[in-house]
mmCIF file of C-alpha atoms and ligand atoms in Angstrom:
data_model
loop_
_atom_site.group_PDB
_atom_site.id
_atom_site.type_symbol
_atom_site.label_atom_id
_atom_site.label_comp_id
_atom_site.label_asym_id
_atom_site.label_seq_id
_atom_site.Cartn_x
_atom_site.Cartn_y
_atom_site.Cartn_z
ATOM 1 C CA MET A 1 22.604 7.606 9.585
ATOM 2 C CA ALA A 2 24.121 4.440 10.986
ATOM 3 C CA GLU A 3 26.639 3.600 8.280
ATOM 4 C CA ASP A 4 27.190 0.070 9.562
ATOM 5 C CA ALA A 5 23.442 -0.611 9.256
ATOM 6 C CA VAL A 6 23.436 0.740 5.700
ATOM 7 C CA ALA A 7 26.408 -1.463 4.838
ATOM 8 C CA ALA A 8 24.773 -4.524 6.410
ATOM 9 C CA VAL A 9 21.548 -4.051 4.434
ATOM 10 C CA GLN A 10 23.490 -3.426 1.222
ATOM 11 C CA ALA A 11 25.491 -6.621 1.742
ATOM 12 C CA LEU A 12 22.379 -8.697 2.366
ATOM 13 C CA ALA A 13 20.556 -7.124 -0.595
ATOM 14 C CA ARG A 14 23.492 -8.165 -2.757
ATOM 15 C CA ARG A 15 23.521 -11.836 -1.743
ATOM 16 C CA ALA A 16 20.019 -12.757 -0.497
ATOM 17 C CA ASP A 17 18.035 -15.214 -2.597
ATOM 18 C CA ARG A 18 14.715 -13.766 -1.442
ATOM 19 C CA VAL A 19 13.972 -10.155 -0.549
ATOM 20 C CA CYS A 20 10.509 -8.965 0.447
ATOM 21 C CA VAL A 21 9.460 -5.323 0.609
ATOM 22 C CA LEU A 22 6.436 -4.197 2.593
ATOM 23 C CA SER A 23 5.530 -0.662 1.566
ATOM 24 C CA GLY A 24 3.104 1.852 3.018
ATOM 25 C CA ALA A 25 1.956 5.372 2.287
ATOM 26 C CA GLY A 26 5.391 6.891 3.026
ATOM 27 C CA MET A 27 6.666 5.067 -0.080
ATOM 28 C CA SER A 28 4.619 7.435 -2.240
ATOM 29 C CA ALA A 29 4.967 10.578 -0.092
ATOM 30 C CA GLU A 30 7.802 11.915 -2.237
ATOM 31 C CA SER A 31 5.578 11.427 -5.287
ATOM 32 C CA GLY A 32 3.208 13.955 -3.709
ATOM 33 C CA ILE A 33 0.576 11.506 -2.437
ATOM 34 C CA PRO A 34 -0.332 12.285 1.184
ATOM 35 C CA THR A 35 0.069 9.638 3.876
ATOM 36 C CA PHE A 36 -2.714 8.796 6.340
ATOM 37 C CA ARG A 37 -1.213 9.338 9.777
ATOM 38 C CA ASP A 38 1.492 12.006 9.467
ATOM 39 C CA ALA A 39 0.498 14.666 11.990
ATOM 40 C CA MET A 40 0.280 17.675 9.675
ATOM 41 C CA SER A 41 -0.179 16.293 6.173
ATOM 42 C CA GLY A 42 -1.849 12.920 6.826
ATOM 43 C CA LEU A 43 -5.333 12.347 5.386
ATOM 44 C CA TRP A 44 -6.697 11.038 8.701
ATOM 45 C CA SER A 45 -5.697 14.295 10.435
ATOM 46 C CA ARG A 46 -8.119 16.160 8.140
ATOM 47 C CA PHE A 47 -10.765 13.579 7.264
ATOM 48 C CA ASP A 48 -12.767 11.062 9.263
ATOM 49 C CA PRO A 49 -11.966 7.489 8.216
ATOM 50 C CA ALA A 50 -15.320 6.280 9.592
ATOM 51 C CA GLN A 51 -17.104 8.534 7.090
ATOM 52 C CA LEU A 52 -14.774 8.047 4.141
ATOM 53 C CA ALA A 53 -13.274 4.597 4.475
ATOM 54 C CA SER A 54 -16.035 2.301 5.679
ATOM 55 C CA GLU A 55 -19.087 0.688 4.122
ATOM 56 C CA GLU A 56 -21.326 2.428 6.663
ATOM 57 C CA GLY A 57 -19.825 5.796 5.749
ATOM 58 C CA PHE A 58 -20.388 5.090 2.066
ATOM 59 C CA ARG A 59 -23.992 3.983 2.579
ATOM 60 C CA ALA A 60 -24.666 7.073 4.723
ATOM 61 C CA ASN A 61 -23.377 9.471 2.079
ATOM 62 C CA PRO A 62 -22.342 7.837 -1.202
ATOM 63 C CA ALA A 63 -21.855 11.161 -3.006
ATOM 64 C CA ARG A 64 -19.432 12.501 -0.393
ATOM 65 C CA VAL A 65 -17.326 9.347 -0.436
ATOM 66 C CA TRP A 66 -17.402 9.094 -4.248
ATOM 67 C CA ALA A 67 -16.242 12.715 -4.579
ATOM 68 C CA TRP A 68 -13.396 12.208 -2.096
ATOM 69 C CA TYR A 69 -12.146 9.165 -3.987
ATOM 70 C CA ALA A 70 -12.509 10.985 -7.311
ATOM 71 C CA GLU A 71 -10.089 13.623 -6.014
ATOM 72 C CA ARG A 72 -7.657 11.029 -4.736
ATOM 73 C CA LYS A 73 -7.836 9.116 -8.036
ATOM 74 C CA GLN A 74 -6.914 12.292 -9.859
ATOM 75 C CA ALA A 75 -3.947 12.862 -7.541
ATOM 76 C CA VAL A 76 -2.734 9.289 -8.145
ATOM 77 C CA ARG A 77 -3.064 9.628 -11.936
ATOM 78 C CA ALA A 78 -1.090 12.875 -11.814
ATOM 79 C CA ALA A 79 1.692 11.456 -9.612
ATOM 80 C CA GLN A 80 4.883 9.852 -10.904
ATOM 81 C CA PRO A 81 6.923 7.037 -9.337
ATOM 82 C CA ASN A 82 9.797 8.433 -7.262
ATOM 83 C CA ALA A 83 13.427 7.318 -7.080
ATOM 84 C CA GLY A 84 12.478 4.726 -4.438
ATOM 85 C CA HIS A 85 9.903 2.989 -6.654
ATOM 86 C CA VAL A 86 12.384 3.047 -9.527
ATOM 87 C CA ALA A 87 15.261 1.671 -7.419
ATOM 88 C CA LEU A 88 13.091 -1.242 -6.289
ATOM 89 C CA ALA A 89 11.951 -2.162 -9.791
ATOM 90 C CA ASP A 90 15.528 -1.860 -11.139
ATOM 91 C CA TYR A 91 16.829 -4.060 -8.332
ATOM 92 C CA GLY A 92 14.114 -6.636 -9.022
ATOM 93 C CA ARG A 93 15.002 -6.765 -12.706
ATOM 94 C CA ARG A 94 18.748 -7.004 -12.038
ATOM 95 C CA ARG A 95 18.353 -9.791 -9.484
ATOM 96 C CA SER A 96 15.815 -11.940 -11.269
ATOM 97 C CA GLY A 97 13.541 -14.060 -9.044
ATOM 98 C CA VAL A 98 14.665 -12.397 -5.800
ATOM 99 C CA LEU A 99 12.191 -9.578 -5.138
ATOM 100 C CA THR A 100 8.593 -9.596 -3.939
ATOM 101 C CA ILE A 101 6.903 -6.253 -3.302
ATOM 102 C CA VAL A 102 3.879 -6.289 -1.015
ATOM 103 C CA THR A 103 2.148 -2.946 -0.749
ATOM 104 C CA GLN A 104 -0.576 -1.449 1.394
ATOM 105 C CA ASN A 105 -0.812 1.377 -1.114
ATOM 106 C CA VAL A 106 -3.805 1.688 -3.378
ATOM 107 C CA ASP A 107 -1.888 3.763 -5.935
ATOM 108 C CA ASP A 108 -0.173 2.151 -8.928
ATOM 109 C CA LEU A 109 3.294 3.675 -8.561
ATOM 110 C CA HIS A 110 5.203 0.421 -7.965
ATOM 111 C CA GLN A 111 3.504 -0.968 -11.061
ATOM 112 C CA ARG A 112 4.240 2.090 -13.193
ATOM 113 C CA ALA A 113 7.870 2.088 -12.021
ATOM 114 C CA GLY A 114 8.188 -1.347 -13.627
ATOM 115 C CA TRP A 115 6.979 -3.910 -11.056
ATOM 116 C CA PRO A 116 3.520 -4.987 -12.299
ATOM 117 C CA GLN A 117 3.534 -8.109 -10.117
ATOM 118 C CA THR A 118 3.322 -6.035 -6.903
ATOM 119 C CA ILE A 119 1.024 -7.719 -4.372
ATOM 120 C CA ARG A 120 -1.704 -5.284 -3.305
ATOM 121 C CA LEU A 121 -3.146 -5.875 0.150
ATOM 122 C CA HIS A 122 -5.552 -2.944 0.250
ATOM 123 C CA GLY A 123 -6.937 -2.888 -3.280
ATOM 124 C CA ASP A 124 -6.714 -0.507 -6.205
ATOM 125 C CA ILE A 125 -8.055 3.025 -5.994
ATOM 126 C CA LEU A 126 -8.250 3.322 -9.771
ATOM 127 C CA ALA A 127 -10.724 0.425 -9.983
ATOM 128 C CA ASP A 128 -14.360 0.225 -8.900
ATOM 129 C CA ARG A 129 -16.571 -2.663 -7.894
ATOM 130 C CA TRP A 130 -20.208 -3.251 -7.002
ATOM 131 C CA LEU A 131 -21.149 -2.594 -3.395
ATOM 132 C CA GLN A 132 -23.046 -5.891 -3.091
ATOM 133 C CA PRO A 133 -23.728 -8.998 -5.148
ATOM 134 C CA CYS A 134 -26.511 -8.214 -7.609
ATOM 135 C CA PRO A 135 -29.715 -8.896 -5.660
ATOM 136 C CA SER A 136 -31.496 -9.961 -8.855
ATOM 137 C CA GLY A 137 -28.894 -12.683 -9.441
ATOM 138 C CA ARG A 138 -28.128 -11.167 -12.844
ATOM 139 C CA ALA A 139 -25.053 -9.078 -13.643
ATOM 140 C CA CYS A 140 -25.379 -5.418 -12.761
ATOM 141 C CA ALA A 141 -25.160 -2.867 -15.562
ATOM 142 C CA VAL A 142 -24.006 0.706 -15.107
ATOM 143 C CA ALA A 143 -26.652 3.319 -15.742
ATOM 144 C CA GLN A 144 -25.941 6.970 -16.419
ATOM 145 C CA ALA A 145 -24.797 8.498 -13.109
ATOM 146 C CA LEU A 146 -26.127 11.770 -11.793
ATOM 147 C CA PRO A 147 -23.359 14.384 -11.510
ATOM 148 C CA GLY A 148 -21.344 13.832 -8.310
ATOM 149 C CA GLU A 149 -23.100 10.534 -7.535
ATOM 150 C CA PRO A 150 -21.589 7.050 -7.814
ATOM 151 C CA PRO A 151 -22.955 5.132 -10.807
ATOM 152 C CA ARG A 152 -25.858 2.774 -10.054
ATOM 153 C CA CYS A 153 -27.124 -0.397 -11.626
ATOM 154 C CA ALA A 154 -29.990 0.446 -13.958
ATOM 155 C CA ASP A 155 -31.986 -2.593 -12.738
ATOM 156 C CA CYS A 156 -31.407 -3.007 -9.021
ATOM 157 C CA GLY A 157 -29.910 0.274 -7.795
ATOM 158 C CA ASN A 158 -26.656 -1.362 -6.645
ATOM 159 C CA LEU A 159 -23.884 1.230 -6.331
ATOM 160 C CA LEU A 160 -20.352 1.236 -7.665
ATOM 161 C CA ARG A 161 -17.708 1.803 -4.986
ATOM 162 C CA PRO A 162 -13.933 2.128 -5.089
ATOM 163 C CA ALA A 163 -12.152 -1.256 -5.098
ATOM 164 C CA VAL A 164 -10.153 -0.547 -1.950
ATOM 165 C CA VAL A 165 -10.282 -2.326 1.392
ATOM 166 C CA TRP A 166 -12.222 -0.286 3.932
ATOM 167 C CA PHE A 167 -12.049 -0.486 7.715
ATOM 168 C CA GLY A 168 -13.786 -3.606 8.945
ATOM 169 C CA GLU A 169 -13.301 -5.450 5.654
ATOM 170 C CA MET A 170 -11.258 -8.554 4.920
ATOM 171 C CA LEU A 171 -8.093 -8.302 2.869
ATOM 172 C CA PRO A 172 -8.132 -10.172 -0.452
ATOM 173 C CA GLU A 173 -7.304 -13.748 0.571
ATOM 174 C CA ASP A 174 -4.982 -14.571 -2.336
ATOM 175 C CA ALA A 175 -2.954 -11.401 -1.851
ATOM 176 C CA MET A 176 -2.583 -11.985 1.890
ATOM 177 C CA ALA A 177 -1.594 -15.634 1.379
ATOM 178 C CA SER A 178 1.053 -14.638 -1.200
ATOM 179 C CA ALA A 179 2.313 -11.884 1.101
ATOM 180 C CA GLU A 180 2.648 -14.276 4.050
ATOM 181 C CA GLN A 181 4.457 -16.779 1.878
ATOM 182 C CA ALA A 182 6.909 -14.093 0.709
ATOM 183 C CA ALA A 183 7.421 -12.917 4.305
ATOM 184 C CA ARG A 184 8.157 -16.452 5.485
ATOM 185 C CA ALA A 185 10.518 -17.177 2.585
ATOM 186 C CA CYS A 186 12.618 -14.016 2.564
ATOM 187 C CA GLU A 187 16.094 -13.507 4.014
ATOM 188 C CA LEU A 188 15.665 -9.732 4.049
ATOM 189 C CA MET A 189 12.507 -7.731 4.584
ATOM 190 C CA LEU A 190 12.506 -3.989 3.919
ATOM 191 C CA VAL A 191 9.605 -2.241 5.620
ATOM 192 C CA VAL A 192 9.269 1.093 3.858
ATOM 193 C CA GLY A 193 7.095 4.043 4.845
ATOM 194 C CA THR A 194 4.479 2.413 7.011
ATOM 195 C CA SER A 195 3.341 3.401 10.501
ATOM 196 C CA GLY A 196 2.684 -0.275 11.281
ATOM 197 C CA ALA A 197 -0.680 0.710 12.717
ATOM 198 C CA VAL A 198 -2.900 -1.366 10.447
ATOM 199 C CA TRP A 199 -3.196 -5.118 10.706
ATOM 200 C CA PRO A 200 -2.788 -7.730 9.362
ATOM 201 C CA ALA A 201 -0.295 -5.973 7.043
ATOM 202 C CA ALA A 202 1.796 -4.717 9.967
ATOM 203 C CA GLY A 203 2.170 -8.295 11.222
ATOM 204 C CA LEU A 204 4.169 -9.316 8.147
ATOM 205 C CA ALA A 205 7.374 -7.909 9.660
ATOM 206 C CA ALA A 206 6.959 -10.263 12.626
ATOM 207 C CA VAL A 207 6.171 -13.177 10.296
ATOM 208 C CA ALA A 208 9.432 -12.539 8.438
ATOM 209 C CA ARG A 209 11.457 -12.128 11.604
ATOM 210 C CA ARG A 210 10.070 -15.291 13.201
ATOM 211 C CA ALA A 211 10.947 -17.205 10.039
ATOM 212 C CA GLY A 212 14.565 -16.063 10.316
ATOM 213 C CA ALA A 213 14.697 -13.000 8.056
ATOM 214 C CA LYS A 214 16.595 -9.841 8.852
ATOM 215 C CA VAL A 215 14.189 -6.902 9.001
ATOM 216 C CA ALA A 216 15.142 -3.325 8.094
ATOM 217 C CA ILE A 217 12.731 -0.441 8.630
ATOM 218 C CA LEU A 218 13.102 2.616 6.400
ATOM 219 C CA ASN A 219 11.203 5.563 7.829
ATOM 220 C CA PRO A 220 12.070 9.142 8.813
ATOM 221 C CA ASP A 221 10.011 8.708 12.015
ATOM 222 C CA ALA A 222 9.267 6.038 14.589
ATOM 223 C CA SER A 223 6.790 3.317 13.631
ATOM 224 C CA GLU A 224 4.744 0.952 15.788
ATOM 225 C CA ILE A 225 6.781 -2.026 14.617
ATOM 226 C CA ASP A 226 10.300 -0.675 15.120
ATOM 227 C CA ASP A 227 10.807 -3.403 17.721
ATOM 228 C CA GLN A 228 10.627 -5.995 14.933
ATOM 229 C CA ALA A 229 13.612 -4.490 13.136
ATOM 230 C CA HIS A 230 17.229 -5.560 13.205
ATOM 231 C CA TRP A 231 18.043 -2.200 11.635
ATOM 232 C CA VAL A 232 16.037 1.035 11.722
ATOM 233 C CA LEU A 233 17.177 3.474 9.045
ATOM 234 C CA ARG A 234 15.917 7.010 9.556
ATOM 235 C CA GLY A 235 15.415 8.489 6.115
ATOM 236 C CA THR A 236 12.994 8.676 3.235
ATOM 237 C CA ALA A 237 12.154 6.062 0.641
ATOM 238 C CA ALA A 238 13.419 8.046 -2.354
ATOM 239 C CA VAL A 239 16.773 8.689 -0.674
ATOM 240 C CA LEU A 240 17.399 5.374 1.080
ATOM 241 C CA LEU A 241 16.236 2.807 -1.462
ATOM 242 C CA PRO A 242 18.594 3.865 -4.290
ATOM 243 C CA ARG A 243 21.426 3.837 -1.764
ATOM 244 C CA LEU A 244 20.594 0.431 -0.332
ATOM 245 C CA LEU A 245 19.734 -1.358 -3.558
ATOM 246 C CA ASP A 246 22.175 -0.041 -6.101
ATOM 247 C CA VAL A 247 24.302 -3.031 -5.268
ATOM 248 C CA GLY A 248 24.701 -5.072 -8.440
HETATM 249 P P1 LIG B 1 0.531 5.827 7.493
HETATM 250 O O1 LIG B 1 0.080 7.170 7.056
HETATM 251 O O2 LIG B 1 -0.104 5.230 8.685
HETATM 252 O O3 LIG B 1 2.097 5.870 7.762
HETATM 253 C C1 LIG B 1 2.955 6.463 6.847
HETATM 254 C C2 LIG B 1 4.352 6.259 7.334
HETATM 255 O O4 LIG B 1 5.254 6.757 6.348
HETATM 256 C C3 LIG B 1 4.694 7.004 8.632
HETATM 257 O O5 LIG B 1 5.321 6.098 9.527
HETATM 258 C C4 LIG B 1 5.668 8.093 8.184
HETATM 259 O O6 LIG B 1 6.654 8.378 9.174
HETATM 260 C C5 LIG B 1 6.301 7.463 6.980
HETATM 261 N N1 LIG B 1 6.817 8.389 5.971
HETATM 262 C C6 LIG B 1 6.409 9.651 5.673
HETATM 263 N N2 LIG B 1 7.109 10.156 4.649
HETATM 264 C C7 LIG B 1 7.993 9.182 4.264
HETATM 265 C C8 LIG B 1 8.981 9.079 3.234
HETATM 266 N N3 LIG B 1 9.191 10.087 2.375
HETATM 267 N N4 LIG B 1 9.690 7.933 3.138
HETATM 268 C C9 LIG B 1 9.464 6.902 4.002
HETATM 269 N N5 LIG B 1 8.543 6.949 4.981
HETATM 270 C C10 LIG B 1 7.811 8.074 5.109
HETATM 271 O O7 LIG B 1 0.407 4.872 6.212
HETATM 272 P P2 LIG B 1 0.324 3.281 6.178
HETATM 273 O O8 LIG B 1 1.194 2.672 7.207
HETATM 274 O O9 LIG B 1 0.504 2.881 4.759
HETATM 275 O O10 LIG B 1 -5.554 1.699 4.491
HETATM 276 O O11 LIG B 1 -1.183 3.054 6.586
HETATM 277 C C11 LIG B 1 -1.731 1.763 6.540
HETATM 278 C C12 LIG B 1 -3.136 1.808 6.010
HETATM 279 O O12 LIG B 1 -3.907 2.748 6.759
HETATM 280 C C13 LIG B 1 -3.250 2.318 4.595
HETATM 281 O O13 LIG B 1 -3.023 1.295 3.630
HETATM 282 C C14 LIG B 1 -4.654 2.797 4.538
HETATM 283 C C15 LIG B 1 -4.766 3.493 5.872
HETATM 284 O O14 LIG B 1 -6.037 3.561 6.415
HETATM 285 C C16 LIG B 1 -6.298 1.465 3.389
HETATM 286 O O15 LIG B 1 -6.274 2.177 2.397
HETATM 287 C C17 LIG B 1 -7.144 0.260 3.515
#
């Protein structure tokens, strides 16, 4: 580990007026939630995102997609925030008004660690929403679901789907606008546990850098946006964040 880089990030974390964190799946890996793109354990090495994380995939086989998300929901409910989530929330409380957390994660571990105001770019796996606006113009009402099937509207047949952003879908506008604002305003951006492969989230590191922030990447492996970093710290979220942020 480059000790001078650790010291530089610690010093900036201590004095910066605005710190923005962009987290990805690696943030929750040490809580036991699998990432997407790690070669052996990543979800996309075992499952096809076109089938499981797109509207077309859901329409083609709603039961398969619903069952896959049901399993992932259970894993999220069973998981606990790790030392990285806790270090971030503690830091945010100690340095009031300084921290913004922007996450690509659909779990609720930042929130449960004590940072309920986390900005979620990719939705919330524990919530559901209707697949389409009610075609009748009235509000949809959940009917009794068949076992293994997503619930349907009793009137129009509309399906419930997980409230996450799927491939090909827009990010929630308010969340993205708040994230861009935080990226532009920060003096330090910590990019934690993301491969940097998915846009527009990955572009936030460049937004921060262009606006004058120092960017530190925390990741045990190379990411696609390492070139945006002033410092690349090779290590895991649960080990590095307590070390970097326990700075008074
Ligand atoms: P990825 O799975 O693409 O990348 C996870 C990153 O975490 C990799 O760079 C790993 O090296 C790193 N990593 C693994 N263990 C770590 C640890 N303990 N500490 C720190 N880093 C670790 O996940 P994301 O970049 O989040 O989209 O993927 C972006 C989006 O792609 C996700 O939000 C998801 C997916 O399709 C949606 O859900 C819409």
